[in-house]
Structures are given as structure tokens and as C-alpha cells.
Coordinates of C-alpha atoms in Angstrom, one line a residue:
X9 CA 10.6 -16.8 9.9
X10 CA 9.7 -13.9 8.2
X11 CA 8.7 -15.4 5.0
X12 CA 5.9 -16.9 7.5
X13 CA 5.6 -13.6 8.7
X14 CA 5.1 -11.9 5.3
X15 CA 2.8 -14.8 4.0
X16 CA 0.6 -14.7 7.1
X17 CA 0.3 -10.7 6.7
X18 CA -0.7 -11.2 3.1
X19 CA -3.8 -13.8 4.1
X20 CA -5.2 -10.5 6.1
X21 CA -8.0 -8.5 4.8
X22 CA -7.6 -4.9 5.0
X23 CA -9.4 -4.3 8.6
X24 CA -7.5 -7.4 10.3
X25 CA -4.0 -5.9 8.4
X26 CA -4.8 -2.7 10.0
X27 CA -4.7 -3.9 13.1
X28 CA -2.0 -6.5 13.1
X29 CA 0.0 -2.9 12.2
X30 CA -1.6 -0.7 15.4
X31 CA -1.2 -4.3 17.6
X32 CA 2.6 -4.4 16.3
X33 CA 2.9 -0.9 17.2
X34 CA 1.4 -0.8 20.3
X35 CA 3.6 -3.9 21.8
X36 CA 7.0 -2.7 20.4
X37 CA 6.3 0.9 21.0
X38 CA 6.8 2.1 17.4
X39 CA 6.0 5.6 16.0
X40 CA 4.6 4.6 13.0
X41 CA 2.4 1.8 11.1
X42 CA 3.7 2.5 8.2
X43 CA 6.9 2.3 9.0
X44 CA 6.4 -0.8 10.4
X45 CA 5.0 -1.9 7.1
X46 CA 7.6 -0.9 4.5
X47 CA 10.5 -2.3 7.1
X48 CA 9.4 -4.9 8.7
X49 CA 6.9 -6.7 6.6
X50 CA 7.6 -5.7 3.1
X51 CA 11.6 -4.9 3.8
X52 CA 12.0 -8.3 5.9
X53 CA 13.6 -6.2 8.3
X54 CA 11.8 -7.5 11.6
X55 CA 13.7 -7.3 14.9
X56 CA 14.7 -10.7 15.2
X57 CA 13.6 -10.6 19.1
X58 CA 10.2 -9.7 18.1
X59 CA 9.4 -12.7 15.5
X60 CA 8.0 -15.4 17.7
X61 CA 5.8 -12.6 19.0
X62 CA 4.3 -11.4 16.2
X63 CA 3.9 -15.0 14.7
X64 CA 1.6 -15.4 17.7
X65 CA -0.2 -11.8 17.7
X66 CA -0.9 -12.7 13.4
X67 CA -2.1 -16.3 14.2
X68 CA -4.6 -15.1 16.9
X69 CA -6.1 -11.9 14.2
X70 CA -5.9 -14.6 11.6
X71 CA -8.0 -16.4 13.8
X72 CA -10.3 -14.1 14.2
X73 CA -10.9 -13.5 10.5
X74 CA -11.5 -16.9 9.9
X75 CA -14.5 -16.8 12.7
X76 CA -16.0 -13.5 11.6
X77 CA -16.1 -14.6 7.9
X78 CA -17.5 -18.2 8.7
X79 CA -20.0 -15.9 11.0
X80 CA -21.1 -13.7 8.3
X81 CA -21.3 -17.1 6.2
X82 CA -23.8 -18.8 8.7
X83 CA -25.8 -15.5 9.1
X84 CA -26.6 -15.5 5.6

């Protein structure tokens, strides 16, 4: 799962990777963004309680990107 995880934070732009990071650290109460970076994302070190969670919290924001970049498509 956190291949998934890894691959799904790499199809984020820098604004919706910035905060999938806060998000993640907000919800698992985490000092540190980059921490949570270097560990968990790029050291494949993620909790393995909090996996199915942040597959869901990285879907939704990728969701989002999607309909703010097909918005800024239409609008121009």
C-alpha cells in the first residue's frame, strides 16, 4: 500500500502536496510536515494503522485537483 501511497503523492502538484502534508499532520497529530515527508512518503515508513486513511484523505485532494484544473480548463 505504500507504493500507492507514494505514487498517488507524486500525481500532486505542489499546493495539493502541501496540504496532503498539513491534512496528514493534523489527523495523526504530527510535529512536523517534513518529517512526515522524508519518513513516511519518501522513507515508506507509514504507520501501517494509518494507510487506509491516508489513501482516502489523497484520493479526495486528488480529486480536487482534477476538478480545479478541468475548472481552470473550461474558464479559459
Amino acid at each position: 500500500m505504500t507504493e500507492n501511497i507514494k505514487l498517488m503523492f507524486s500525481k500532486m502538484n505542489d499546493e495539493t502536496r502541501q496540504e496532503a502534508l498539513e491534512c496528514l499532520m493534523t489527523e495523526f497529530h504530527q510535529e512536523s510536515t517534513k518529517k512526515i515527508q522524508k519518513n513516511w512518503i519518501i522513507g515508506s515508513r507509514i504507520p501501517e494503522e494509518h494507510q487506509p486513511r491516508i489513501v482516502q484523505i489523497f484520493q479526495n485532494l486528488l480529486r480536487v485537483q482534477i476538478l480545479k484544473t478541468n475548472e481552470i480548463k473550461v474558464n479559459l
